[in-house]
mmCIF file of C-alpha atoms and ligand atoms in Angstrom:
data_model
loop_
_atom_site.group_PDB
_atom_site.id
_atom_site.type_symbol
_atom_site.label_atom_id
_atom_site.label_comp_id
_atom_site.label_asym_id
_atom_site.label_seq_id
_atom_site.Cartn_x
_atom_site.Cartn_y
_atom_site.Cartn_z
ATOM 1 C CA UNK A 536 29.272 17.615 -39.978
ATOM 2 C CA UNK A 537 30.425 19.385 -43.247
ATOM 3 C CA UNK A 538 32.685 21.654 -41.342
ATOM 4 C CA UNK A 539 34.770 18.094 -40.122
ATOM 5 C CA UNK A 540 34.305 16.368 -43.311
ATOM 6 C CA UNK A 541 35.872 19.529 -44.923
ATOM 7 C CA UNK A 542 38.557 19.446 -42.310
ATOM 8 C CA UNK A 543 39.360 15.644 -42.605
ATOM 9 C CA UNK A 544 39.210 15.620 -46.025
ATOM 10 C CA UNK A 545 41.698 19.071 -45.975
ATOM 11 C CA UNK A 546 43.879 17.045 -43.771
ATOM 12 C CA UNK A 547 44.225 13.814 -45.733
ATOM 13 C CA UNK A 548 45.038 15.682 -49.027
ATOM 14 C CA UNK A 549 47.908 17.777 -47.467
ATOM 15 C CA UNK A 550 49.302 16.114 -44.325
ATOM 16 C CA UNK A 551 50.197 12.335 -45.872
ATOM 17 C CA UNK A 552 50.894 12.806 -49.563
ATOM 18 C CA UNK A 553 50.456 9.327 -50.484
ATOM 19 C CA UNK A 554 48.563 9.735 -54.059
ATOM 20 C CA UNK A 555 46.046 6.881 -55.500
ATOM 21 C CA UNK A 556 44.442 6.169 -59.193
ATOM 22 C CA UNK A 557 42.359 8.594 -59.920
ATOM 23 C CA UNK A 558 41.851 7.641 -63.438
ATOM 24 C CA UNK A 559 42.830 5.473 -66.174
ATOM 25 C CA UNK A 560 43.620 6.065 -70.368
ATOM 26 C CA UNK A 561 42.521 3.109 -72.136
ATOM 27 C CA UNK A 562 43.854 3.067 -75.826
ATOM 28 C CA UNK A 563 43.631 6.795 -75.851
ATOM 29 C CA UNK A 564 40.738 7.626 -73.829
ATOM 30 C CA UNK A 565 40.309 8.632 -70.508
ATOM 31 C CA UNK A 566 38.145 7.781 -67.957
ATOM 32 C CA UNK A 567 37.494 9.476 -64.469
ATOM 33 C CA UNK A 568 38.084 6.704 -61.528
ATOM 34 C CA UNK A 569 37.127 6.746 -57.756
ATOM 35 C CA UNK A 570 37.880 10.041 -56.391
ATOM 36 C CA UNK A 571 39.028 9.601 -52.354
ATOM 37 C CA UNK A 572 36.851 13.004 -51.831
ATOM 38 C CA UNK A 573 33.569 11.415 -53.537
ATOM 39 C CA UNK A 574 33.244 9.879 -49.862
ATOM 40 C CA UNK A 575 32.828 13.075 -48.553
ATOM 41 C CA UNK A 576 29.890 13.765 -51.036
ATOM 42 C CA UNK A 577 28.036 10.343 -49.938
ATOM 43 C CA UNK A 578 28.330 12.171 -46.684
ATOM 44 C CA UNK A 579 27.108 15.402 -47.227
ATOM 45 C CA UNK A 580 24.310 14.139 -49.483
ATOM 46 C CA UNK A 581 25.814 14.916 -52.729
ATOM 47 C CA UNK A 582 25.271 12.874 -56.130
ATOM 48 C CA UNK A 583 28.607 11.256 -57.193
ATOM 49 C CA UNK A 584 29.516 10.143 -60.403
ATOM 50 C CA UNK A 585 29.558 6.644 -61.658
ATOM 51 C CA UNK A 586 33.065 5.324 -62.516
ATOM 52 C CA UNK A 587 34.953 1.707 -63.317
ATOM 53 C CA UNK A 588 36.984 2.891 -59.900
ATOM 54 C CA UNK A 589 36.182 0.543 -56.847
ATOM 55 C CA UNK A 590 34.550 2.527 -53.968
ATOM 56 C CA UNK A 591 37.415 2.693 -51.453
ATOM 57 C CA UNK A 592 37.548 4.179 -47.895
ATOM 58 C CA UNK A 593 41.639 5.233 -47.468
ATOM 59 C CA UNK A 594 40.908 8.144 -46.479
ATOM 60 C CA UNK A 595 44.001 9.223 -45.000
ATOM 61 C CA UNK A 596 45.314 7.781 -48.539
ATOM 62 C CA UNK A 597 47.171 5.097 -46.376
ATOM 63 C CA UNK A 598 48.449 1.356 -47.056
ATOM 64 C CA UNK A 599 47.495 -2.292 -46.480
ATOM 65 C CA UNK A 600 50.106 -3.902 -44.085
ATOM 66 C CA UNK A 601 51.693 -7.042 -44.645
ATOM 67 C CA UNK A 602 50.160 -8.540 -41.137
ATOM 68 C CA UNK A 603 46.796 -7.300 -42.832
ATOM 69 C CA UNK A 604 47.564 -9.592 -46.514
ATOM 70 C CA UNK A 605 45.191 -12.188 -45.772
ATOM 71 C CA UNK A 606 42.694 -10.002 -44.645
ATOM 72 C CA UNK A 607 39.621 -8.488 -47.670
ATOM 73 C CA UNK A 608 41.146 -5.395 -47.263
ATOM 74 C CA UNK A 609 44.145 -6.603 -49.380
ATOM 75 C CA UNK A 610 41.630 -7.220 -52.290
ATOM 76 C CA UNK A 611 41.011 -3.971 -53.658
ATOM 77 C CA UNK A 612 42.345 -1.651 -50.611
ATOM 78 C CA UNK A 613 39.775 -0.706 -47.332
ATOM 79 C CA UNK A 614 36.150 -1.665 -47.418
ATOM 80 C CA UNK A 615 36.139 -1.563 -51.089
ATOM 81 C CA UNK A 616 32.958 -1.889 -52.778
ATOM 82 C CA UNK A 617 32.354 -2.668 -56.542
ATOM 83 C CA UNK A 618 32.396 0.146 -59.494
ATOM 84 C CA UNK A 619 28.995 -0.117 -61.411
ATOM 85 C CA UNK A 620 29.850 0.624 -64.419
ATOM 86 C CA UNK A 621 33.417 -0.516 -66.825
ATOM 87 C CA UNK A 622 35.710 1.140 -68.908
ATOM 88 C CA UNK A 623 36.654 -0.833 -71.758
ATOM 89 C CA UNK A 624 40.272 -2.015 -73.215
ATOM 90 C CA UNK A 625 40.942 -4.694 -76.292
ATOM 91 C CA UNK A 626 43.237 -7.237 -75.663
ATOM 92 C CA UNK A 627 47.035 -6.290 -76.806
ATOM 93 C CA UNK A 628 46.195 -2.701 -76.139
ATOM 94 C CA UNK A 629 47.261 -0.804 -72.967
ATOM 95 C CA UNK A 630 45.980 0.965 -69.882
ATOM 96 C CA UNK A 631 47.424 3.999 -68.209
ATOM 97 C CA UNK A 632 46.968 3.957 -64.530
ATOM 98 C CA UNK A 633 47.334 7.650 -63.562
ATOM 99 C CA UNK A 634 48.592 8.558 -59.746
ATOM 100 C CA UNK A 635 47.387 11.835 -58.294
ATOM 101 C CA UNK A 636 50.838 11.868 -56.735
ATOM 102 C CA UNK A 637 53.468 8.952 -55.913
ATOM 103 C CA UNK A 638 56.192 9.770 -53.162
ATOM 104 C CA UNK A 639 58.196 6.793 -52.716
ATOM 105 C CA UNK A 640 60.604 5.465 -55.103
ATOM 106 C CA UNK A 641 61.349 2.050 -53.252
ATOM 107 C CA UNK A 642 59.212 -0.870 -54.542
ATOM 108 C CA UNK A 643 57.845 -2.892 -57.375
ATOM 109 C CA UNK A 644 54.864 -1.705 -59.297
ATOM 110 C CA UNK A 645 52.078 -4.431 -60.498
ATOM 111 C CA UNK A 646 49.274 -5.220 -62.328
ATOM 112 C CA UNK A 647 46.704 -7.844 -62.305
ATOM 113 C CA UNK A 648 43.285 -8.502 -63.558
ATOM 114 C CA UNK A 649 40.576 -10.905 -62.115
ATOM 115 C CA UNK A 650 37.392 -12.509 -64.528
ATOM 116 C CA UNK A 651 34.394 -11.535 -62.719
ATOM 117 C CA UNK A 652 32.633 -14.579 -64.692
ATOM 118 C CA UNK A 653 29.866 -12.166 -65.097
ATOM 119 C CA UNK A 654 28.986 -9.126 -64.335
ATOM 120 C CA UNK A 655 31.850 -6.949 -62.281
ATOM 121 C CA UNK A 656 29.222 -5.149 -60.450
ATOM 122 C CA UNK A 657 27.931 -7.692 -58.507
ATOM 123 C CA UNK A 658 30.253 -9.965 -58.445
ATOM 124 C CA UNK A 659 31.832 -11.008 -54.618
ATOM 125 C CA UNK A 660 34.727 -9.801 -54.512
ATOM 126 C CA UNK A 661 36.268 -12.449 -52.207
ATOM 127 C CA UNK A 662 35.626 -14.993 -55.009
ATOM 128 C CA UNK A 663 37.915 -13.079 -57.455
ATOM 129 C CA UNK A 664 41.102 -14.322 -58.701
ATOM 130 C CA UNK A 665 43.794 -12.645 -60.099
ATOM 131 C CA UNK A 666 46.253 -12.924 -62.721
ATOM 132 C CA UNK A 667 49.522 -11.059 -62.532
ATOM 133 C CA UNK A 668 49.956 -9.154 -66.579
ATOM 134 C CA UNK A 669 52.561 -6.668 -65.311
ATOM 135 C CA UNK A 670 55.237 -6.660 -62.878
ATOM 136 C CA UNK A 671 58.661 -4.281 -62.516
ATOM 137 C CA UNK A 672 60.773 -4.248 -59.460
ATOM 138 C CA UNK A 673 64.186 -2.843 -59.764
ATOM 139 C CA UNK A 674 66.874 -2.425 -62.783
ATOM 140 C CA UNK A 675 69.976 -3.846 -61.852
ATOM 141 C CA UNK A 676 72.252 -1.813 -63.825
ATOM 142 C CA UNK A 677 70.964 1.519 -62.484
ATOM 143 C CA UNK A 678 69.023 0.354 -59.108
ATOM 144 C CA UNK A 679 65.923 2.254 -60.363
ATOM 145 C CA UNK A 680 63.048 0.890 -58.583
ATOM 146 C CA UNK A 681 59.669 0.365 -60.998
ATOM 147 C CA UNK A 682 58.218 3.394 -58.440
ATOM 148 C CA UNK A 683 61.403 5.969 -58.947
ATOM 149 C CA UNK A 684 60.057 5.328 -62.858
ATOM 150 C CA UNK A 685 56.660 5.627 -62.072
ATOM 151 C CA UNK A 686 57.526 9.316 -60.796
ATOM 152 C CA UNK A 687 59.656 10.242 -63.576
ATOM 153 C CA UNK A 688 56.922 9.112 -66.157
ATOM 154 C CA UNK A 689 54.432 12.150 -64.574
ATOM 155 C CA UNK A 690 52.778 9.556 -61.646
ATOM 156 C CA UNK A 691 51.846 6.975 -64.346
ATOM 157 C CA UNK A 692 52.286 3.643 -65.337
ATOM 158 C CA UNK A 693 50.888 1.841 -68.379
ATOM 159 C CA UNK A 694 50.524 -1.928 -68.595
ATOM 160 C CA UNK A 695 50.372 -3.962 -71.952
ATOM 161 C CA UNK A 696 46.811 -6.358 -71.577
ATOM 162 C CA UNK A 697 47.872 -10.172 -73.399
ATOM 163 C CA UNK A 698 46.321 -9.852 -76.806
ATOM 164 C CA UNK A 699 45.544 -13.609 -75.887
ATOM 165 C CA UNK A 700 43.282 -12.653 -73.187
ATOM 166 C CA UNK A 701 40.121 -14.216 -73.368
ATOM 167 C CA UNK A 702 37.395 -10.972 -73.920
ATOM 168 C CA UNK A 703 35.556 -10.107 -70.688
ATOM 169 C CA UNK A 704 34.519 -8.500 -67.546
ATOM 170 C CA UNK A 705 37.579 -7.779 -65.759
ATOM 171 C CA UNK A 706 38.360 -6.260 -62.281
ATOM 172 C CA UNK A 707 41.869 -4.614 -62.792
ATOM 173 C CA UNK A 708 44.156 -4.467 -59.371
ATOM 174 C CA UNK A 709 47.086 -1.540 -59.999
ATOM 175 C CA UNK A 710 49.376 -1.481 -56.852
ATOM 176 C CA UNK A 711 52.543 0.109 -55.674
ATOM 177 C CA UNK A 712 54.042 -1.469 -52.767
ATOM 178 C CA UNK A 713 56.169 0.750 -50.888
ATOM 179 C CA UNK A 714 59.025 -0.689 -49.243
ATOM 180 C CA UNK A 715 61.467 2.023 -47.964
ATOM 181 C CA UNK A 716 60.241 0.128 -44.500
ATOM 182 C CA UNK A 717 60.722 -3.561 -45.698
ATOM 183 C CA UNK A 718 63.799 -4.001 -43.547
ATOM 184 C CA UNK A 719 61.360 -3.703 -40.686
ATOM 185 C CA UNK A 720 58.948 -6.839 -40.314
ATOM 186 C CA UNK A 721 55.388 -5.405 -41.732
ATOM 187 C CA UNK A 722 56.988 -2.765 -42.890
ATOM 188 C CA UNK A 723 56.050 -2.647 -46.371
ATOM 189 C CA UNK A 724 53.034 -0.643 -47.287
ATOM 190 C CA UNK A 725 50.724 -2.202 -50.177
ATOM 191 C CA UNK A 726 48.601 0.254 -52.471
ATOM 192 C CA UNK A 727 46.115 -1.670 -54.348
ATOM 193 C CA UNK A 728 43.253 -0.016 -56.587
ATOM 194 C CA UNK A 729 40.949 -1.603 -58.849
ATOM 195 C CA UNK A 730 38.935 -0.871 -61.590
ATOM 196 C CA UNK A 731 36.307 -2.719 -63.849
ATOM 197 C CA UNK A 732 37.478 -2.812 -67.344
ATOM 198 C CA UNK A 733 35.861 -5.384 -70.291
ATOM 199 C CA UNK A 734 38.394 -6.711 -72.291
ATOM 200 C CA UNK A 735 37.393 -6.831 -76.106
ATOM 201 C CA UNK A 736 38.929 -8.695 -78.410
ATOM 202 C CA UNK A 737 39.282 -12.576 -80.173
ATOM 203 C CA UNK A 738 41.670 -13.839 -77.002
ATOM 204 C CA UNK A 739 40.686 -17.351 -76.042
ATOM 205 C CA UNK A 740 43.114 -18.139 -72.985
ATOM 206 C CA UNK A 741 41.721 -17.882 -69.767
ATOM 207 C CA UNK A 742 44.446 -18.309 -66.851
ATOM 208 C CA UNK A 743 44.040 -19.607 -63.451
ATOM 209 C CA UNK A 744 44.829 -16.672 -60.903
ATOM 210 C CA UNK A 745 45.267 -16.310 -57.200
ATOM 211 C CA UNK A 746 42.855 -15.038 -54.612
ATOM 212 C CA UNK A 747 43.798 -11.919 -53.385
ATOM 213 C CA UNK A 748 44.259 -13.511 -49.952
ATOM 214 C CA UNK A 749 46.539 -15.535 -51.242
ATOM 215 C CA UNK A 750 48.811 -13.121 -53.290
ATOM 216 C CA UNK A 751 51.307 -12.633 -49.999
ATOM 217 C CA UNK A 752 53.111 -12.990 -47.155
ATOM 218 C CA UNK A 753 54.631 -10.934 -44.769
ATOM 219 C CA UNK A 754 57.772 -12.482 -44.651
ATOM 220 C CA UNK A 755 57.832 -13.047 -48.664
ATOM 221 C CA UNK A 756 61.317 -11.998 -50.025
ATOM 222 C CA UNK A 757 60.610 -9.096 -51.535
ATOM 223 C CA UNK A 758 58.688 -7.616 -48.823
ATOM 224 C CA UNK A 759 60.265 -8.058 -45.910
ATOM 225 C CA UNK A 760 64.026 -7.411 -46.979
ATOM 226 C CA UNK A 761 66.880 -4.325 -46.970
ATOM 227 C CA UNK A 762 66.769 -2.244 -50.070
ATOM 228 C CA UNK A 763 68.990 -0.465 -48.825
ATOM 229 C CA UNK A 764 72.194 -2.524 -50.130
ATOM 230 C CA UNK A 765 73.202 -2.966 -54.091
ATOM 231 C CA UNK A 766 70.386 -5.198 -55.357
ATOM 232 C CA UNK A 767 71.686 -7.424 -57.365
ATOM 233 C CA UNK A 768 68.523 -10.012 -57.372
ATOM 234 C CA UNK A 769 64.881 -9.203 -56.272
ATOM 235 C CA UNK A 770 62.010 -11.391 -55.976
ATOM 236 C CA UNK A 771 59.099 -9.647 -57.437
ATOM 237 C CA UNK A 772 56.265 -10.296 -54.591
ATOM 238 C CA UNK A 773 52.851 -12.359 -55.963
ATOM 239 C CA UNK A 774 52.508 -15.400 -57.902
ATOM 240 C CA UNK A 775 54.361 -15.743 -61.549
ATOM 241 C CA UNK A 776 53.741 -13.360 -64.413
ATOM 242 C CA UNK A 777 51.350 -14.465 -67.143
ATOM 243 C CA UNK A 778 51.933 -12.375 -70.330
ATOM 244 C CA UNK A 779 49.934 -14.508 -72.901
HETATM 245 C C1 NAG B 486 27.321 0.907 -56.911
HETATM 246 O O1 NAG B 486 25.931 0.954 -56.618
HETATM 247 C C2 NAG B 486 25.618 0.488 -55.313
HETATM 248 C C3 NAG B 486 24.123 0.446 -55.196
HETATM 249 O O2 NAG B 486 23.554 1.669 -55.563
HETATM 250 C C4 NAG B 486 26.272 1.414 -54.294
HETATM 251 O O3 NAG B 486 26.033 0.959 -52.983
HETATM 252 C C5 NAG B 486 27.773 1.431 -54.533
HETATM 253 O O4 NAG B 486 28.393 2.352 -53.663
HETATM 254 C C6 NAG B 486 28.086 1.815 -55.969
HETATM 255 N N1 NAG B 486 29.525 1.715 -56.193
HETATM 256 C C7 NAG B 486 30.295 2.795 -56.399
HETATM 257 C C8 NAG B 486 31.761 2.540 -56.585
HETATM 258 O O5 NAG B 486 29.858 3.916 -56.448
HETATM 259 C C1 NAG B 487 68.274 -0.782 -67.034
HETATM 260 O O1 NAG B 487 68.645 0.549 -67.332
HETATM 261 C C2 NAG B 487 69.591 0.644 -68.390
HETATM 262 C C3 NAG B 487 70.067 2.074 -68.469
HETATM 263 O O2 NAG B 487 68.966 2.949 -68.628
HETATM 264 C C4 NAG B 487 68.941 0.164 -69.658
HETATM 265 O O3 NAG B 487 69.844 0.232 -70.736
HETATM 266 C C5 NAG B 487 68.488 -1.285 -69.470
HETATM 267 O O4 NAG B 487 67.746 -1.713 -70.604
HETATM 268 C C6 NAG B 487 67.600 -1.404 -68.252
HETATM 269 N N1 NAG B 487 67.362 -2.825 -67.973
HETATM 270 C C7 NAG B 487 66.147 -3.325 -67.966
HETATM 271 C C8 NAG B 487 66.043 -4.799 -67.642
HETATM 272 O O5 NAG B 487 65.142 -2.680 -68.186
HETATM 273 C C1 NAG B 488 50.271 14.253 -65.962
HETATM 274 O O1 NAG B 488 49.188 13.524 -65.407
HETATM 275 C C2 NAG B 488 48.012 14.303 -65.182
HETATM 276 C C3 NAG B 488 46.977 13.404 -64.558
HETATM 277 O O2 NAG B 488 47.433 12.786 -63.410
HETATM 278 C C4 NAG B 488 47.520 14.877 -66.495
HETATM 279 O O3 NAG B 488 46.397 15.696 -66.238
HETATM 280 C C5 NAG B 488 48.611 15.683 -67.161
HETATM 281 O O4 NAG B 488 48.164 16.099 -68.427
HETATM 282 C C6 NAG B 488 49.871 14.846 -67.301
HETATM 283 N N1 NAG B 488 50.949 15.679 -67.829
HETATM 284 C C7 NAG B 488 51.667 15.303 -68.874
HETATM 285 C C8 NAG B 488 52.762 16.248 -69.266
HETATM 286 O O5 NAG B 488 51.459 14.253 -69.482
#
C-alpha cells in the first residue's frame, strides 16, 4: 500500500503540473493550507496537520468541468471536506493565495468568500453562498490574461477583503479557470480551493451571494468561447463583483 501511494502520489506531482493553494499570507503572515500529499498520510496512518485549507481529494491536481458546475464538487473542488481550524484577515486588508505552480496563462482568476453563519467547521457546505470580492480576466491593451499575471507575480495572487465586510467566519473560494480549451464545449477547466478565514474588523454589510451550484454554466460567455482571437470584451464568468 505505501509503495502505490508513494507511486501515485510521485506520479501526480510530476506527470500533470497543474499546481493548487498550498498556503495563504494574511496581512503579513503565513499560514500552511491543505497539502494534496497530506492524503497520502491519512492513508498510511500518519498525523496531519490542522490548517484553514479545505480537505480536497484532486489528486491528480486536476479540474472541475463545466458539465460537472452544478454538481458539490464545484463548491470547494472534489469531495472537499471542511478545514477545522481559520486563519484570520481584517476587513480592508489582503490575502495572498500562493500556487505551488500555475501553467496556464488563459483565464480569469477569482475570489469569493461565503458566511458560514457560524462556525466554518461544521457548517454544510452545500448551504454556503458566495460573494464574488475579486475578479480579473484579461487586459485589453496588452491581452494579458489575470493567469499569465498570476505566473509572473511568483504563482500568487492577492485579493483586497471590503473593509465594509461585516466581521466573521468566512469560507474563502480562490479559483483559476483555465480556458486554453474554452473553444471546445466543457472545455474549460475550473480550479477552486477554499479556505476558512474570520474576518475582523467594524464592517457591517453583509451581501447576498450565490450558491456554488449556481455560480455557472457551461455555455456562460466566458467559458465556453475562443481566446484565441484579439479580445476586445470578456465576460468575467460568476455573478457581479461586490467590492464594498
Ligand atoms: C476536520 O476534522 C474532522 C473530524 O476529525 C475530519 O474528518 C476532517 O478530515 C478534518 N478536516 C481537515 C481538512 O483535516
Ligand atoms: C493594461 O496594461 C497596461 C500596460 O501595462 C496598463 O497601463 C493598464 O493600466 C492595464 N489596464 C488595466 C485595466 O489594468
Ligand atoms: C514564491 O512563492 C513561494 C511559495 O509558493 C515562496 O516560498 C517564495 O519565497 C516566493 N518567492 C518570492 C521571490 O517571493
Amino acid at each position: 500500500m505505501i509503495k502505490i501511494a508513494t507511486f501515485l502520489c510521485v506520479f501526480a506531482r510530476t506527470a500533470l503540473a497543474h499546481g493548487y493553494v498550498s498556503g495563504i499570507v494574511t496581512n503579513g503572515v503565513y499560514t500552511e493550507g491543505w497539502q494534496v500529499g497530506f492524503w497520502y498520510d491519512i492513508v498510511n496512518g500518519v498525523t496531519i496537520p490542522q490548517t484553514p485549507g479545505w480537505y480536497e481529494e484532486e489528486l491528480d491536481l486536476g479540474f472541475i468541468p463545466p458539465d460537472e458546475y452544478q454538481n458539490p464538487n464545484i463548491i470547494c473542488h472534489k469531495n472537499a471536506v471542511n478545514a477545522n481550524v481559520s486563519a484570520t484577515v481584517a476587513a480592508g486588508g489582503t490575502v495572498e493565495f500562493q500556487w505551488t505552480t500555475w501553467p496556464h496563462n488563459i483565464g480569469p482568476v477569482l475570489t469569493y468568500v461565503a458566511n458560514c453563519g457560524g462556525n466554518c467547521k461544521s457548517v454544510d457546505k452545500t448551504t454556503l453562498k458566495f460573494v464574488k470580492i475579486d475578479e480579473s480576466g484579461i487586459n485589453f491593451t496588452t491581452q494579458t490574461w489575470a493567469s499569465a499575471v498570476l505566473i509572473a507575480n511568483n504563482n500568487s495572487w492577492t485579493t483586497t477583503v471590503p473593509k465594509s465586510l461585516a466581521p466573521g467566519h468566512y469560507v474563502f473560494r480562490h479559483e483559476i479557470i483555465a480556458c486554453h480549451g474554452a473553444t471546445t464545449l466543457d472545455g474549460a477547466q475550473n480550479y477552486p480551493f477554499c479556505l476558512n478565514i474570520d474576518v475582523t474588523g467594524s464592517g457591517t454589510e453583509n451581501p447576498t451571494g450565490t450558491l456554488a451550484v449556481d455560480l455557472y454554466h457551461e455555455t456562460d460567455p466566458g467559458i465556453y468561447f475562443d481566446p484565441y482571437v484579439t479580445m476586445t470584451s470578456y465576460d468575467i464568468p460568476g455573478p457581479t463583483l461586490w467590492t464594498g
